[in-house]
Amino acid sequence: MKIAVYYGGRGVIEDTTIYVVNKLVEVFQELNVQVRRYNLYEQKNEIAALSGSIKEVDGVVLAVPLEWYGIGGYMQQFLDACWLYADKKKLQNMYMMPVVVATTCGERQAEIALRSSWELLGGKVTDGICTFVENQVEFETNTDYAKIIEEKAESFYRTVSRKEIQLPTGWGLVKQSIATVPIPLTPQESEDLSKYVSNDKYVKRQKEDIEELSQMFKGMLEKSSAGMNPKMEFLASLRTNYHAPEEKITVSYTLHFEDNGRTLLIEIKEGKLFCSYTEEAVQADVTARLTRTVMENIVNGRVTFQGAFMSGDITAKGDFKLLRQFDMMFRFQTLV
């Protein structure tokens, strides 16, 4: 027989839960049970992958201290990982013994949370340990308490070894009502996915790749739209990346593209953006001349409007203070 013990506390020396877990492990080993203990705080970056360890055992012990409220973040992360990645068929025949050791009120609610979570996963729950500890030394030196813990361990051993049948509960209906559309993954694929999720570097790289692809396709879509309808060129980028200033200012810019002779009018009226191409002469606060290539570099985040002016790629007249204001209102993201 194999039993896994998952400890969800912080590992502090004054945590009586550690004493209870050690006592349980001692009894299991005396009964020739193979015990694997997992301290979640030591493997906090790999908790998602730990859900795969359940398939290797016949029973589990979920042990948590109650220091102020609830079962704690580490254990909640582990249960979340079981919901997402664990082998659900294996969980259906998996017995769980809850252990809650509290130094404040609410131990019953914490035990109920553990029991409910496990039953919602599809597993079976046995009688566990739920206690309040006022004085650590008195508790750990009390022989009567030690005997109760030993008897609980023996009872759990008998339940798992005999595979005792339990009456059905209503959690199955709840599970069906809240379950989302499942992703058709095999247990091995779920386990592999949990390992990737627990790898911070892999997750970070995936997010960067997704952001890079989204920006790339955004640029491609904009260029495609512009190719089909020249009247829309650059307008989408201007509207998407516009950040209204706190003060409801009114200002205008005209951008004359030397390579196609078109003029883009950008107006901010009391903080609201209006932009379109115009063939009429407009008296704007800033009148600029540039090429479409320079404008593409601006909307793709490769250069700022003021930077292009300073480098000579843009010639302008009007209120030069508004060149910097343009970059503050239009914050274009860099495209790779």
PDB file of C-alpha atoms in Angstrom, residues 25-256:
ATOM      1  CA  VAL A  25       3.705   8.755   9.112  1.00  0.00           C
ATOM      2  CA  GLU A  26       5.221   6.803  12.008  1.00  0.00           C
ATOM      3  CA  VAL A  27       2.119   4.624  12.355  1.00  0.00           C
ATOM      4  CA  PHE A  28       1.839   4.053   8.598  1.00  0.00           C
ATOM      5  CA  GLN A  29       5.445   2.917   8.423  1.00  0.00           C
ATOM      6  CA  GLU A  30       4.888   0.521  11.325  1.00  0.00           C
ATOM      7  CA  LEU A  31       2.062  -0.978   9.253  1.00  0.00           C
ATOM      8  CA  ASN A  32       4.497  -1.479   6.332  1.00  0.00           C
ATOM      9  CA  VAL A  33       2.910   1.261   4.266  1.00  0.00           C
ATOM     10  CA  GLN A  34       5.064   3.129   1.760  1.00  0.00           C
ATOM     11  CA  VAL A  35       4.680   6.789   2.692  1.00  0.00           C
ATOM     12  CA  ARG A  36       5.663   9.749   0.517  1.00  0.00           C
ATOM     13  CA  ARG A  37       5.486  13.150   2.185  1.00  0.00           C
ATOM     14  CA  TYR A  38       5.179  16.394   0.245  1.00  0.00           C
ATOM     15  CA  ASN A  39       5.788  19.738   1.961  1.00  0.00           C
ATOM     16  CA  LEU A  40       3.998  22.114  -0.387  1.00  0.00           C
ATOM     17  CA  TYR A  41       5.906  25.161   0.858  1.00  0.00           C
ATOM     18  CA  GLU A  42       9.152  23.532  -0.311  1.00  0.00           C
ATOM     19  CA  GLN A  43       7.715  22.825  -3.766  1.00  0.00           C
ATOM     20  CA  LYS A  44       5.564  25.919  -4.206  1.00  0.00           C
ATOM     21  CA  ASN A  45       6.850  26.433  -7.761  1.00  0.00           C
ATOM     22  CA  GLU A  46       5.952  22.859  -8.715  1.00  0.00           C
ATOM     23  CA  ILE A  47       2.555  22.474  -7.056  1.00  0.00           C
ATOM     24  CA  ALA A  48       0.767  22.089 -10.398  1.00  0.00           C
ATOM     25  CA  ALA A  49       2.970  19.117 -11.271  1.00  0.00           C
ATOM     26  CA  LEU A  50       2.353  17.473  -7.881  1.00  0.00           C
ATOM     27  CA  SER A  51      -1.186  16.607  -8.965  1.00  0.00           C
ATOM     28  CA  GLY A  52       0.371  13.825 -11.025  1.00  0.00           C
ATOM     29  CA  SER A  53       1.779  12.154  -7.897  1.00  0.00           C
ATOM     30  CA  ILE A  54      -1.714  11.091  -6.811  1.00  0.00           C
ATOM     31  CA  LYS A  55      -1.938   8.378  -9.443  1.00  0.00           C
ATOM     32  CA  GLU A  56       0.929   6.490  -7.781  1.00  0.00           C
ATOM     33  CA  VAL A  57      -0.780   5.989  -4.370  1.00  0.00           C
ATOM     34  CA  ASP A  58      -3.811   4.326  -2.806  1.00  0.00           C
ATOM     35  CA  GLY A  59      -4.714   7.058  -0.325  1.00  0.00           C
ATOM     36  CA  VAL A  60      -3.813  10.628   0.555  1.00  0.00           C
ATOM     37  CA  VAL A  61      -3.663  12.739   3.689  1.00  0.00           C
ATOM     38  CA  LEU A  62      -4.293  16.470   3.312  1.00  0.00           C
ATOM     39  CA  ALA A  63      -2.926  18.269   6.359  1.00  0.00           C
ATOM     40  CA  VAL A  64      -3.288  22.016   6.969  1.00  0.00           C
ATOM     41  CA  PRO A  65      -2.807  24.361   9.910  1.00  0.00           C
ATOM     42  CA  LEU A  66      -5.452  26.988  10.556  1.00  0.00           C
ATOM     43  CA  GLU A  67      -3.705  30.172  11.612  1.00  0.00           C
ATOM     44  CA  TRP A  68      -6.365  32.743  10.884  1.00  0.00           C
ATOM     45  CA  TYR A  69      -8.872  31.681   8.213  1.00  0.00           C
ATOM     46  CA  GLY A  70      -9.292  28.914   5.649  1.00  0.00           C
ATOM     47  CA  ILE A  71      -7.037  26.104   4.481  1.00  0.00           C
ATOM     48  CA  GLY A  72      -4.197  28.293   3.215  1.00  0.00           C
ATOM     49  CA  GLY A  73      -2.875  29.162  -0.214  1.00  0.00           C
ATOM     50  CA  TYR A  74      -0.560  26.213  -0.798  1.00  0.00           C
ATOM     51  CA  MET A  75      -3.248  23.601  -0.238  1.00  0.00           C
ATOM     52  CA  GLN A  76      -5.738  25.582  -2.312  1.00  0.00           C
ATOM     53  CA  GLN A  77      -3.243  25.713  -5.192  1.00  0.00           C
ATOM     54  CA  PHE A  78      -2.750  21.959  -4.919  1.00  0.00           C
ATOM     55  CA  LEU A  79      -6.492  21.279  -5.015  1.00  0.00           C
ATOM     56  CA  ASP A  80      -6.849  23.649  -7.969  1.00  0.00           C
ATOM     57  CA  ALA A  81      -4.127  21.699  -9.777  1.00  0.00           C
ATOM     58  CA  CYS A  82      -5.936  18.427  -9.037  1.00  0.00           C
ATOM     59  CA  TRP A  83      -9.114  19.866 -10.544  1.00  0.00           C
ATOM     60  CA  LEU A  84      -7.274  20.912 -13.703  1.00  0.00           C
ATOM     61  CA  TYR A  85      -4.688  18.194 -14.247  1.00  0.00           C
ATOM     62  CA  ALA A  86      -5.179  15.120 -12.043  1.00  0.00           C
ATOM     63  CA  ASP A  87      -6.354  11.796 -13.438  1.00  0.00           C
ATOM     64  CA  LYS A  88     -10.086  11.954 -12.641  1.00  0.00           C
ATOM     65  CA  LYS A  89     -10.581   8.186 -13.025  1.00  0.00           C
ATOM     66  CA  LYS A  90      -7.882   7.595 -10.433  1.00  0.00           C
ATOM     67  CA  LEU A  91      -9.476  10.135  -8.089  1.00  0.00           C
ATOM     68  CA  GLN A  92     -12.795   8.278  -8.138  1.00  0.00           C
ATOM     69  CA  ASN A  93     -11.271   5.464  -6.073  1.00  0.00           C
ATOM     70  CA  MET A  94      -8.948   7.621  -3.965  1.00  0.00           C
ATOM     71  CA  TYR A  95      -9.493   7.865  -0.208  1.00  0.00           C
ATOM     72  CA  MET A  96      -8.542  11.108   1.559  1.00  0.00           C
ATOM     73  CA  MET A  97      -8.026  11.746   5.256  1.00  0.00           C
ATOM     74  CA  PRO A  98      -8.367  15.441   6.241  1.00  0.00           C
ATOM     75  CA  VAL A  99      -6.173  16.855   9.001  1.00  0.00           C
ATOM     76  CA  VAL A 100      -6.844  20.340  10.372  1.00  0.00           C
ATOM     77  CA  VAL A 101      -4.924  21.704  13.344  1.00  0.00           C
ATOM     78  CA  ALA A 102      -6.129  25.150  14.385  1.00  0.00           C
ATOM     79  CA  THR A 103      -4.733  27.825  16.650  1.00  0.00           C
ATOM     80  CA  THR A 104      -7.837  29.948  16.109  1.00  0.00           C
ATOM     81  CA  CYS A 105     -11.538  29.269  15.669  1.00  0.00           C
ATOM     82  CA  GLY A 106     -12.918  27.798  12.473  1.00  0.00           C
ATOM     83  CA  GLU A 107     -11.349  24.339  12.352  1.00  0.00           C
ATOM     84  CA  ARG A 108     -14.657  22.698  11.425  1.00  0.00           C
ATOM     85  CA  GLN A 109     -15.171  25.022   8.485  1.00  0.00           C
ATOM     86  CA  ALA A 110     -11.642  24.281   7.249  1.00  0.00           C
ATOM     87  CA  GLU A 111     -12.272  20.544   7.509  1.00  0.00           C
ATOM     88  CA  ILE A 112     -15.525  20.928   5.599  1.00  0.00           C
ATOM     89  CA  ALA A 113     -13.630  22.832   2.887  1.00  0.00           C
ATOM     90  CA  LEU A 114     -11.157  19.970   2.508  1.00  0.00           C
ATOM     91  CA  ARG A 115     -13.873  17.316   2.497  1.00  0.00           C
ATOM     92  CA  SER A 116     -16.056  19.206   0.038  1.00  0.00           C
ATOM     93  CA  SER A 117     -13.153  19.914  -2.298  1.00  0.00           C
ATOM     94  CA  TRP A 118     -12.116  16.266  -2.393  1.00  0.00           C
ATOM     95  CA  GLU A 119     -15.653  14.996  -2.927  1.00  0.00           C
ATOM     96  CA  LEU A 120     -16.121  17.553  -5.691  1.00  0.00           C
ATOM     97  CA  LEU A 121     -12.993  16.146  -7.325  1.00  0.00           C
ATOM     98  CA  GLY A 122     -14.729  12.776  -7.225  1.00  0.00           C
ATOM     99  CA  GLY A 123     -12.735  11.198  -4.398  1.00  0.00           C
ATOM    100  CA  LYS A 124     -13.780   9.518  -1.163  1.00  0.00           C
ATOM    101  CA  VAL A 125     -13.346  11.062   2.281  1.00  0.00           C
ATOM    102  CA  THR A 126     -12.730   9.172   5.517  1.00  0.00           C
ATOM    103  CA  ASP A 127     -12.865  10.224   9.145  1.00  0.00           C
ATOM    104  CA  GLY A 128      -9.988  12.589   9.877  1.00  0.00           C
ATOM    105  CA  ILE A 129      -8.421  14.760  12.559  1.00  0.00           C
ATOM    106  CA  CYS A 130      -9.851  18.169  13.398  1.00  0.00           C
ATOM    107  CA  THR A 131      -8.580  19.858  16.529  1.00  0.00           C
ATOM    108  CA  PHE A 132      -7.871  23.156  18.238  1.00  0.00           C
ATOM    109  CA  VAL A 133      -4.490  23.625  19.926  1.00  0.00           C
ATOM    110  CA  GLU A 134      -4.198  26.243  22.632  1.00  0.00           C
ATOM    111  CA  ASN A 135      -0.854  25.113  24.047  1.00  0.00           C
ATOM    112  CA  GLN A 136       1.563  23.329  21.706  1.00  0.00           C
ATOM    113  CA  VAL A 137       3.664  21.670  24.430  1.00  0.00           C
ATOM    114  CA  GLU A 138       0.671  20.353  26.355  1.00  0.00           C
ATOM    115  CA  PHE A 139      -0.874  18.943  23.179  1.00  0.00           C
ATOM    116  CA  GLU A 140       2.275  17.215  21.927  1.00  0.00           C
ATOM    117  CA  THR A 141       3.062  15.691  25.331  1.00  0.00           C
ATOM    118  CA  ASN A 142      -0.470  14.427  25.977  1.00  0.00           C
ATOM    119  CA  THR A 143      -0.426  10.619  25.613  1.00  0.00           C
ATOM    120  CA  ASP A 144      -4.205  10.439  25.205  1.00  0.00           C
ATOM    121  CA  TYR A 145      -4.048  12.762  22.200  1.00  0.00           C
ATOM    122  CA  ALA A 146      -1.206  10.710  20.730  1.00  0.00           C
ATOM    123  CA  LYS A 147      -3.300   7.543  21.085  1.00  0.00           C
ATOM    124  CA  ILE A 148      -6.231   9.168  19.274  1.00  0.00           C
ATOM    125  CA  ILE A 149      -3.950  10.167  16.377  1.00  0.00           C
ATOM    126  CA  GLU A 150      -2.572   6.625  16.173  1.00  0.00           C
ATOM    127  CA  GLU A 151      -6.070   5.163  16.121  1.00  0.00           C
ATOM    128  CA  LYS A 152      -7.062   7.571  13.319  1.00  0.00           C
ATOM    129  CA  ALA A 153      -4.051   6.416  11.294  1.00  0.00           C
ATOM    130  CA  GLU A 154      -4.929   2.751  11.850  1.00  0.00           C
ATOM    131  CA  SER A 155      -8.545   3.400  10.876  1.00  0.00           C
ATOM    132  CA  PHE A 156      -7.462   5.100   7.656  1.00  0.00           C
ATOM    133  CA  TYR A 157      -5.143   2.186   6.909  1.00  0.00           C
ATOM    134  CA  ARG A 158      -8.002  -0.308   7.289  1.00  0.00           C
ATOM    135  CA  THR A 159     -10.347   1.771   5.132  1.00  0.00           C
ATOM    136  CA  VAL A 160      -7.848   2.027   2.274  1.00  0.00           C
ATOM    137  CA  SER A 161      -6.667  -1.588   2.448  1.00  0.00           C
ATOM    138  CA  ARG A 162     -10.218  -2.941   2.468  1.00  0.00           C
ATOM    139  CA  LYS A 163     -11.427  -0.410  -0.106  1.00  0.00           C
ATOM    140  CA  GLU A 164     -14.527   0.127   1.978  1.00  0.00           C
ATOM    141  CA  ILE A 165     -17.651   1.099   0.069  1.00  0.00           C
ATOM    142  CA  GLN A 166     -19.170   4.490   0.895  1.00  0.00           C
ATOM    143  CA  LEU A 167     -22.662   5.803   0.364  1.00  0.00           C
ATOM    144  CA  PRO A 168     -22.999   8.207  -2.597  1.00  0.00           C
ATOM    145  CA  THR A 169     -23.138  11.977  -2.071  1.00  0.00           C
ATOM    146  CA  GLY A 170     -24.722  14.815  -4.012  1.00  0.00           C
ATOM    147  CA  TRP A 171     -21.397  16.378  -4.985  1.00  0.00           C
ATOM    148  CA  GLY A 172     -21.508  14.523  -8.282  1.00  0.00           C
ATOM    149  CA  LEU A 173     -24.458  16.633  -9.380  1.00  0.00           C
ATOM    150  CA  VAL A 174     -22.691  19.817  -8.300  1.00  0.00           C
ATOM    151  CA  LYS A 175     -19.608  18.779 -10.259  1.00  0.00           C
ATOM    152  CA  GLN A 176     -21.695  18.285 -13.405  1.00  0.00           C
ATOM    153  CA  SER A 177     -23.370  21.677 -13.013  1.00  0.00           C
ATOM    154  CA  ILE A 178     -20.144  23.674 -12.651  1.00  0.00           C
ATOM    155  CA  ALA A 179     -17.901  21.729 -14.982  1.00  0.00           C
ATOM    156  CA  THR A 180     -16.857  23.597 -18.083  1.00  0.00           C
ATOM    157  CA  VAL A 181     -16.474  22.034 -21.522  1.00  0.00           C
ATOM    158  CA  PRO A 182     -13.585  19.612 -21.010  1.00  0.00           C
ATOM    159  CA  ILE A 183     -10.438  19.634 -23.099  1.00  0.00           C
ATOM    160  CA  PRO A 184     -10.000  16.125 -24.546  1.00  0.00           C
ATOM    161  CA  LEU A 185      -6.643  15.300 -22.913  1.00  0.00           C
ATOM    162  CA  THR A 186      -5.374  11.922 -21.821  1.00  0.00           C
ATOM    163  CA  PRO A 187      -4.161  11.564 -18.202  1.00  0.00           C
ATOM    164  CA  GLN A 188      -0.573  11.612 -19.483  1.00  0.00           C
ATOM    165  CA  GLU A 189      -1.199  14.802 -21.460  1.00  0.00           C
ATOM    166  CA  SER A 190      -2.757  16.434 -18.382  1.00  0.00           C
ATOM    167  CA  GLU A 191       0.265  15.480 -16.307  1.00  0.00           C
ATOM    168  CA  ASP A 192       2.661  16.840 -18.931  1.00  0.00           C
ATOM    169  CA  LEU A 193       0.661  20.070 -19.108  1.00  0.00           C
ATOM    170  CA  SER A 194       0.814  20.466 -15.327  1.00  0.00           C
ATOM    171  CA  LYS A 195       4.621  20.228 -15.499  1.00  0.00           C
ATOM    172  CA  TYR A 196       4.745  22.996 -18.081  1.00  0.00           C
ATOM    173  CA  VAL A 197       2.388  25.166 -16.017  1.00  0.00           C
ATOM    174  CA  SER A 198       4.636  24.808 -12.967  1.00  0.00           C
ATOM    175  CA  ASN A 199       7.669  25.972 -14.972  1.00  0.00           C
ATOM    176  CA  ASP A 200       7.779  29.747 -14.471  1.00  0.00           C
ATOM    177  CA  LYS A 201      10.324  30.304 -17.249  1.00  0.00           C
ATOM    178  CA  TYR A 202       8.226  28.311 -19.726  1.00  0.00           C
ATOM    179  CA  VAL A 203       5.033  30.187 -18.795  1.00  0.00           C
ATOM    180  CA  LYS A 204       6.812  33.548 -19.074  1.00  0.00           C
ATOM    181  CA  ARG A 205       8.205  32.649 -22.491  1.00  0.00           C
ATOM    182  CA  GLN A 206       4.778  31.505 -23.706  1.00  0.00           C
ATOM    183  CA  LYS A 207       3.228  34.805 -22.629  1.00  0.00           C
ATOM    184  CA  GLU A 208       5.961  36.705 -24.463  1.00  0.00           C
ATOM    185  CA  ASP A 209       5.419  34.603 -27.602  1.00  0.00           C
ATOM    186  CA  ILE A 210       1.664  35.173 -27.490  1.00  0.00           C
ATOM    187  CA  GLU A 211       2.171  38.924 -27.083  1.00  0.00           C
ATOM    188  CA  GLU A 212       4.645  38.955 -29.950  1.00  0.00           C
ATOM    189  CA  LEU A 213       2.282  37.034 -32.235  1.00  0.00           C
ATOM    190  CA  SER A 214      -0.683  39.210 -31.318  1.00  0.00           C
ATOM    191  CA  GLN A 215       1.280  42.361 -32.118  1.00  0.00           C
ATOM    192  CA  MET A 216       2.529  40.856 -35.371  1.00  0.00           C
ATOM    193  CA  PHE A 217      -0.955  39.868 -36.532  1.00  0.00           C
ATOM    194  CA  LYS A 218      -2.282  43.228 -35.412  1.00  0.00           C
ATOM    195  CA  GLY A 219       0.242  44.928 -37.650  1.00  0.00           C
ATOM    196  CA  MET A 220      -0.499  42.558 -40.535  1.00  0.00           C
ATOM    197  CA  LEU A 221      -4.227  43.117 -40.177  1.00  0.00           C
ATOM    198  CA  GLU A 222      -3.798  46.858 -40.119  1.00  0.00           C
ATOM    199  CA  LYS A 223      -1.600  46.825 -43.213  1.00  0.00           C
ATOM    200  CA  SER A 224      -4.041  44.521 -44.969  1.00  0.00           C
ATOM    201  CA  SER A 225      -6.942  46.784 -44.097  1.00  0.00           C
ATOM    202  CA  ALA A 226      -5.006  49.794 -45.263  1.00  0.00           C
ATOM    203  CA  GLY A 227      -4.206  48.086 -48.544  1.00  0.00           C
ATOM    204  CA  MET A 228      -7.866  47.420 -49.204  1.00  0.00           C
ATOM    205  CA  ASN A 229      -8.995  50.850 -48.051  1.00  0.00           C
ATOM    206  CA  PRO A 230      -6.350  53.622 -48.101  1.00  0.00           C
ATOM    207  CA  LYS A 231      -8.754  55.911 -46.272  1.00  0.00           C
ATOM    208  CA  MET A 232      -8.297  53.771 -43.134  1.00  0.00           C
ATOM    209  CA  GLU A 233      -4.480  53.713 -43.064  1.00  0.00           C
ATOM    210  CA  PHE A 234      -3.068  54.478 -39.573  1.00  0.00           C
ATOM    211  CA  LEU A 235      -6.496  55.365 -38.188  1.00  0.00           C
ATOM    212  CA  ALA A 236      -6.962  52.102 -36.296  1.00  0.00           C
ATOM    213  CA  SER A 237      -3.564  52.407 -34.608  1.00  0.00           C
ATOM    214  CA  LEU A 238      -4.237  55.991 -33.596  1.00  0.00           C
ATOM    215  CA  ARG A 239      -7.591  55.136 -32.062  1.00  0.00           C
ATOM    216  CA  THR A 240      -6.350  51.976 -30.326  1.00  0.00           C
ATOM    217  CA  ASN A 241      -3.308  53.596 -28.746  1.00  0.00           C
ATOM    218  CA  TYR A 242      -4.892  56.904 -27.788  1.00  0.00           C
ATOM    219  CA  HIS A 243      -4.782  57.789 -24.091  1.00  0.00           C
ATOM    220  CA  ALA A 244      -6.884  60.784 -23.235  1.00  0.00           C
ATOM    221  CA  PRO A 245      -5.039  63.347 -21.089  1.00  0.00           C
ATOM    222  CA  GLU A 246      -6.375  64.171 -17.645  1.00  0.00           C
ATOM    223  CA  GLU A 247      -7.116  67.717 -18.723  1.00  0.00           C
ATOM    224  CA  LYS A 248      -9.758  67.983 -21.445  1.00  0.00           C
ATOM    225  CA  ILE A 249      -7.551  69.821 -23.909  1.00  0.00           C
ATOM    226  CA  THR A 250      -8.305  70.832 -27.458  1.00  0.00           C
ATOM    227  CA  VAL A 251      -5.476  70.506 -29.976  1.00  0.00           C
ATOM    228  CA  SER A 252      -5.035  69.582 -33.658  1.00  0.00           C
ATOM    229  CA  TYR A 253      -2.335  68.082 -35.873  1.00  0.00           C
ATOM    230  CA  THR A 254      -2.122  67.734 -39.660  1.00  0.00           C
ATOM    231  CA  LEU A 255       0.265  65.159 -41.086  1.00  0.00           C
ATOM    232  CA  HIS A 256       1.049  65.571 -44.771  1.00  0.00           C
TER     233      HIS A 256
END
